[in-house]
XYZ file of C-alpha atoms in Angstrom:
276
model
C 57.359 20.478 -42.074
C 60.779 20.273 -40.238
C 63.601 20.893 -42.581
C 66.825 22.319 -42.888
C 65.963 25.086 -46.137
C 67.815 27.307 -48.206
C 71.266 27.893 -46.562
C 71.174 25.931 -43.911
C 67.979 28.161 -42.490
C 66.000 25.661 -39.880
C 62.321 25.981 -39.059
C 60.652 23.613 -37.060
C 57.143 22.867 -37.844
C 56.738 25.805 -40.295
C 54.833 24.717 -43.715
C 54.029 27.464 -46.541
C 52.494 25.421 -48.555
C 49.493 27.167 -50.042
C 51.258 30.629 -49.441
C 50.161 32.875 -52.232
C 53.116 34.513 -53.758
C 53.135 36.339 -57.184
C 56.226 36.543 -59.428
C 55.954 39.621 -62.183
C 58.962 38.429 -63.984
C 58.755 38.587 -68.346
C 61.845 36.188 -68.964
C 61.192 32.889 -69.413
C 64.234 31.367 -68.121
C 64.313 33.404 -64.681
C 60.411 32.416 -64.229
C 60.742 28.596 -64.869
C 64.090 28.932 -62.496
C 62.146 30.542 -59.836
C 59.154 28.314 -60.183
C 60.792 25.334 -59.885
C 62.790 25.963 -56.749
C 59.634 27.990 -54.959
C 58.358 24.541 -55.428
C 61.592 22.241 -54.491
C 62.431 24.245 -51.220
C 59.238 25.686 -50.056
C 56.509 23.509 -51.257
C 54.936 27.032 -53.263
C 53.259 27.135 -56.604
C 53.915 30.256 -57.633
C 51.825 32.530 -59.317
C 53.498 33.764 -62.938
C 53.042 37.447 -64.068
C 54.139 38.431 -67.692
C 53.441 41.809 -67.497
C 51.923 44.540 -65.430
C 48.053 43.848 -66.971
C 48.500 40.438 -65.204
C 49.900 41.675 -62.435
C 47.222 43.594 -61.812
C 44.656 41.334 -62.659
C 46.167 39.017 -60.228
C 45.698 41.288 -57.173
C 42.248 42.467 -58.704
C 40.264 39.392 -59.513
C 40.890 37.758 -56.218
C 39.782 38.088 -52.621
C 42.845 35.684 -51.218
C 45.444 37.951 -50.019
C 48.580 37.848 -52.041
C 51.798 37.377 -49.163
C 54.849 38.535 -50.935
C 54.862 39.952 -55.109
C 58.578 38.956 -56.566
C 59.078 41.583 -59.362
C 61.111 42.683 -61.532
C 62.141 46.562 -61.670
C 60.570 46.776 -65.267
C 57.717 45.266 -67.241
C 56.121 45.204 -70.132
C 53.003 47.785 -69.941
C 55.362 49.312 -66.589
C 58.748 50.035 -68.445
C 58.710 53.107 -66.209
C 58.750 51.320 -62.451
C 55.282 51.533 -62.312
C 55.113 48.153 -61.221
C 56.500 48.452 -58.600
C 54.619 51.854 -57.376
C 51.641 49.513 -57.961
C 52.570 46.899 -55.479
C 53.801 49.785 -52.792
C 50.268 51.713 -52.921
C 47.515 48.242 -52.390
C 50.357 47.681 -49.530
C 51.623 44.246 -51.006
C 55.308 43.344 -49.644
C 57.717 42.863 -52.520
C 61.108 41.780 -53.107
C 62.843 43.213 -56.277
C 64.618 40.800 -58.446
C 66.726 42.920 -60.902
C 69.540 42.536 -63.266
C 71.174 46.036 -62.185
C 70.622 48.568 -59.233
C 72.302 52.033 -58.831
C 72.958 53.715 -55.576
C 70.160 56.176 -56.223
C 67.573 53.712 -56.852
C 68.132 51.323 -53.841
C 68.040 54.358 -51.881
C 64.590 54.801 -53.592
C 63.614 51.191 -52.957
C 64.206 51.457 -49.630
C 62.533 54.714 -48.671
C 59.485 52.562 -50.400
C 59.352 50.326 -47.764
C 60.741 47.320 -50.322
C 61.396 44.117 -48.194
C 65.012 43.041 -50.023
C 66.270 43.193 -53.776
C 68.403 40.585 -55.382
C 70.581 40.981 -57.843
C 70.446 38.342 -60.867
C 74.379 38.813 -61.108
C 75.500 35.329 -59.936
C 74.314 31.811 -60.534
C 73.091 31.526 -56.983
C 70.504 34.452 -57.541
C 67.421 32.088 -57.572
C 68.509 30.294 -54.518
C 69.104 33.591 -52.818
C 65.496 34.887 -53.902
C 64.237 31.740 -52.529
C 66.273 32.346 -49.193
C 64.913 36.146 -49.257
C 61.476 34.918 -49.665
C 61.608 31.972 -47.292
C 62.910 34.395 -44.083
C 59.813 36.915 -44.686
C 56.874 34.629 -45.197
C 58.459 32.709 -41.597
C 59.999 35.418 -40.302
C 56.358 36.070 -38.834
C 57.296 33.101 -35.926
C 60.129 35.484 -34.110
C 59.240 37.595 -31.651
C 62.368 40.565 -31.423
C 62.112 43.006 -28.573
C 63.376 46.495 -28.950
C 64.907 48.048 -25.727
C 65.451 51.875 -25.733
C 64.615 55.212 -24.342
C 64.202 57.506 -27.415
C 60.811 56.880 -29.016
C 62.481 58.098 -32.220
C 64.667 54.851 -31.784
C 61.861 52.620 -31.224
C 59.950 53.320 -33.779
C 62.933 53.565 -36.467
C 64.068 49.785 -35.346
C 59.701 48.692 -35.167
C 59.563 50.117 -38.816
C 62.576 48.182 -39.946
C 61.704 44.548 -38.139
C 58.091 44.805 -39.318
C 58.611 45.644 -43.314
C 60.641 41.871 -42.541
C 57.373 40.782 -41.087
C 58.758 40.218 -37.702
C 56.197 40.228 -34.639
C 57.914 43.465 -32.073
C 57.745 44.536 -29.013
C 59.277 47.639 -27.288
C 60.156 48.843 -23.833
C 61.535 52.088 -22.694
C 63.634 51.036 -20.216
C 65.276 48.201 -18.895
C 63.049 47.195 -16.520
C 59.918 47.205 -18.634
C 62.252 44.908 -20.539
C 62.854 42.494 -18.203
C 58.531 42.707 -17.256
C 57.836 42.129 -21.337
C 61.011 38.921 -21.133
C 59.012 37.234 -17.983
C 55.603 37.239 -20.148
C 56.513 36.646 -23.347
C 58.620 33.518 -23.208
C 58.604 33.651 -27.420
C 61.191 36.274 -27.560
C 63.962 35.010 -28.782
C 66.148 37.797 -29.987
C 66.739 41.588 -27.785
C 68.486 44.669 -29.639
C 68.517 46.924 -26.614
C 70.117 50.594 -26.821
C 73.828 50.758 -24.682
C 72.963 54.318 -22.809
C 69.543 54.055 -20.581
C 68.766 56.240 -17.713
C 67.424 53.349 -15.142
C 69.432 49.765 -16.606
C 72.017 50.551 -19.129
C 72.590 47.769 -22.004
C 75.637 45.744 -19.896
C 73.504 45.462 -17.230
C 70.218 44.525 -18.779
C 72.127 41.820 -20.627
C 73.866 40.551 -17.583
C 70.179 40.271 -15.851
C 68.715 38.502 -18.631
C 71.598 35.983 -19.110
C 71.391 34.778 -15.255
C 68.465 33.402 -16.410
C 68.101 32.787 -19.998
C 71.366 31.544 -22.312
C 71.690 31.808 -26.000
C 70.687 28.886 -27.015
C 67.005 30.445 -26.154
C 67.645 33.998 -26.749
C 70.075 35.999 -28.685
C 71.093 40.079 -27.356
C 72.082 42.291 -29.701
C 73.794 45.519 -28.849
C 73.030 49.362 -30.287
C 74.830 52.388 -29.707
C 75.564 56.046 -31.400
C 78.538 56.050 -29.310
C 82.666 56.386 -30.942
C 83.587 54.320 -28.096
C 85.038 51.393 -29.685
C 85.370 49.362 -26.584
C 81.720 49.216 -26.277
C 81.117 45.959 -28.891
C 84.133 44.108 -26.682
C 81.803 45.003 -23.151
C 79.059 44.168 -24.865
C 80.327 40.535 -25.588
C 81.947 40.028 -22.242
C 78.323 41.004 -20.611
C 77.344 37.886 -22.556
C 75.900 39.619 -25.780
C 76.122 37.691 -29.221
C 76.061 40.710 -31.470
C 76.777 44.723 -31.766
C 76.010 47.184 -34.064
C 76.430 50.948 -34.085
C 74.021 53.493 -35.524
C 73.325 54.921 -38.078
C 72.687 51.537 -39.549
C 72.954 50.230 -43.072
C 69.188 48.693 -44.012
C 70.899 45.304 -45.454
C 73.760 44.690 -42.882
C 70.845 45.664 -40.183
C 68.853 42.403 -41.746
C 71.689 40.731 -42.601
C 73.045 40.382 -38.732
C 69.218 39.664 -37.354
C 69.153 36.760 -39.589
C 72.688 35.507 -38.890
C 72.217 35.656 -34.702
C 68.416 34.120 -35.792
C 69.835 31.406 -37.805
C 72.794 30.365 -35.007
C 69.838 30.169 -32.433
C 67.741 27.642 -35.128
C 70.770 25.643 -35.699
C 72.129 25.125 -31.522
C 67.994 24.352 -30.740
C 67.830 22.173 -33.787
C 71.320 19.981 -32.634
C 69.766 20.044 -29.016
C 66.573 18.398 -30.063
C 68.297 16.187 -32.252
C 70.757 15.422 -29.311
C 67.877 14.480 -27.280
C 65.827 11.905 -30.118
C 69.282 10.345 -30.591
């Protein structure tokens, strides 16, 4: 499959069809809507559950291991979230499609190790579940490497990229970085830490862009710091990106996609380029 998906999201090569993906979903018009477009965009037959006995049942009766559960925060037999404490404990990633979310229970959510939640508040909610499931079940095919010297960092940032199912690696310093670049040539995005005892973040960027643009690999930039200059000599070192910490779980994903997506799209108009 080579197709330009749900938002303008490119993947070369990448079929799901035959991905097993449950939907726990009781209303009739949201499970038809989601059906239908699992179907049109991603080539999916979706798995329907009406309530949490089939839900169950689904994960229970079968030895073919269910990808990604698409549930609702409430169902019938589960009117108490139990649903969803279900999916958490047998360890099956789930997105949470919900008509209303306070503060206090996406802060729950999150803690649970949820992949996303979408809100049905807008017509586009179904095509934005379909994006949402679309990035985890390929997000599998980019390799991120994570580039800082606190092991409390590195495994904050691993836990994060790997509840989106990305692959991760991790170096220390700068130069392990550069040792992990030369011999993994899938990398294609770095988020590497600004302050580093051996290579700080400019430099490490600097290094890597003498020999690799970003049309093959995108550098995002980290930092606790207050100084606000840092994003602008982040940029000028030839970094595409910067965020500072403590970060917000969703703006976090939503940025890794975005620099993920611009790479998809400039290699996608370069092979084009070259078949024309």
């Amino acid at each position: 499959m080579d197709f330009l998906g749900v938002s303008g999201m490119h993947y070369s090569g990448v079929s799901l069809k035959g991905s097993r993906v449950i939907v726990a979903e009781d209303s009739a018009v949201f499970t038809s809507m989601i059906k239908q477009r699992m179907k049109e965009l991603l080539e999916i037959d979706v798995e329907i559950c009406r309530d949490f006995e089939e839900m169950q049942k689904a994960n229970e009766t079968s030895d073919e291991e269910i990808l990604l559960a698409i549930s609702n925060m409430n169902l019938p037999g589960a009117e108490k979230g139990e649903a969803l404490n279900y999916l958490v404990d047998v360890g099956i990633p789930t997105i949470v499609f919900t008509g209303t979310l306070q503060d206090a229970t996406r802060d729950k959510l999150l803690a649970n190790q949820i992949v996303d939640y979408i809100l049905k508040d807008s017509v586009f909610a179904v095509d934005m579940l379909v994006e949402a499931a679309c990035r985890f079940l390929t997000n599998h095919h980019h390799h991120v490497l994570i580039v800082d010297d606190s092991q409390t960092a590195r495994a904050l940032l691993t836990t994060r990229l790997k509840r989106y199912n990305f692959k991760v690696s991790v170096a220390d310093s700068g130069q392990k970085a550069l040792e992990i670049l030369k011999a993994n040539r899938d990398i294609n995005l770095v988020i590497t830490d600004y302050n580093m005892p051996d290579i700080d973040g400019f430099e490490l960027t600097r290094r890597i862009r003498s020999h690799i643009g970003s049309n093959e690999i995108r550098i995002i930039g980290v930092s606790s710091s207050t100084d606000r200059l840092l994003s602008a000599r982040f940029l000028k070192a030839g970094g595409n990106d910067f965020m500072l910490r403590p970060f917000i779980d969703e703006e976090f994903y939503c940025r890794v996609n975005q620099n993920l997506d611009t790479l998809a799209q400039m290699k996608f108009m370069l092979e084009r380029k070259k078949r024309a």
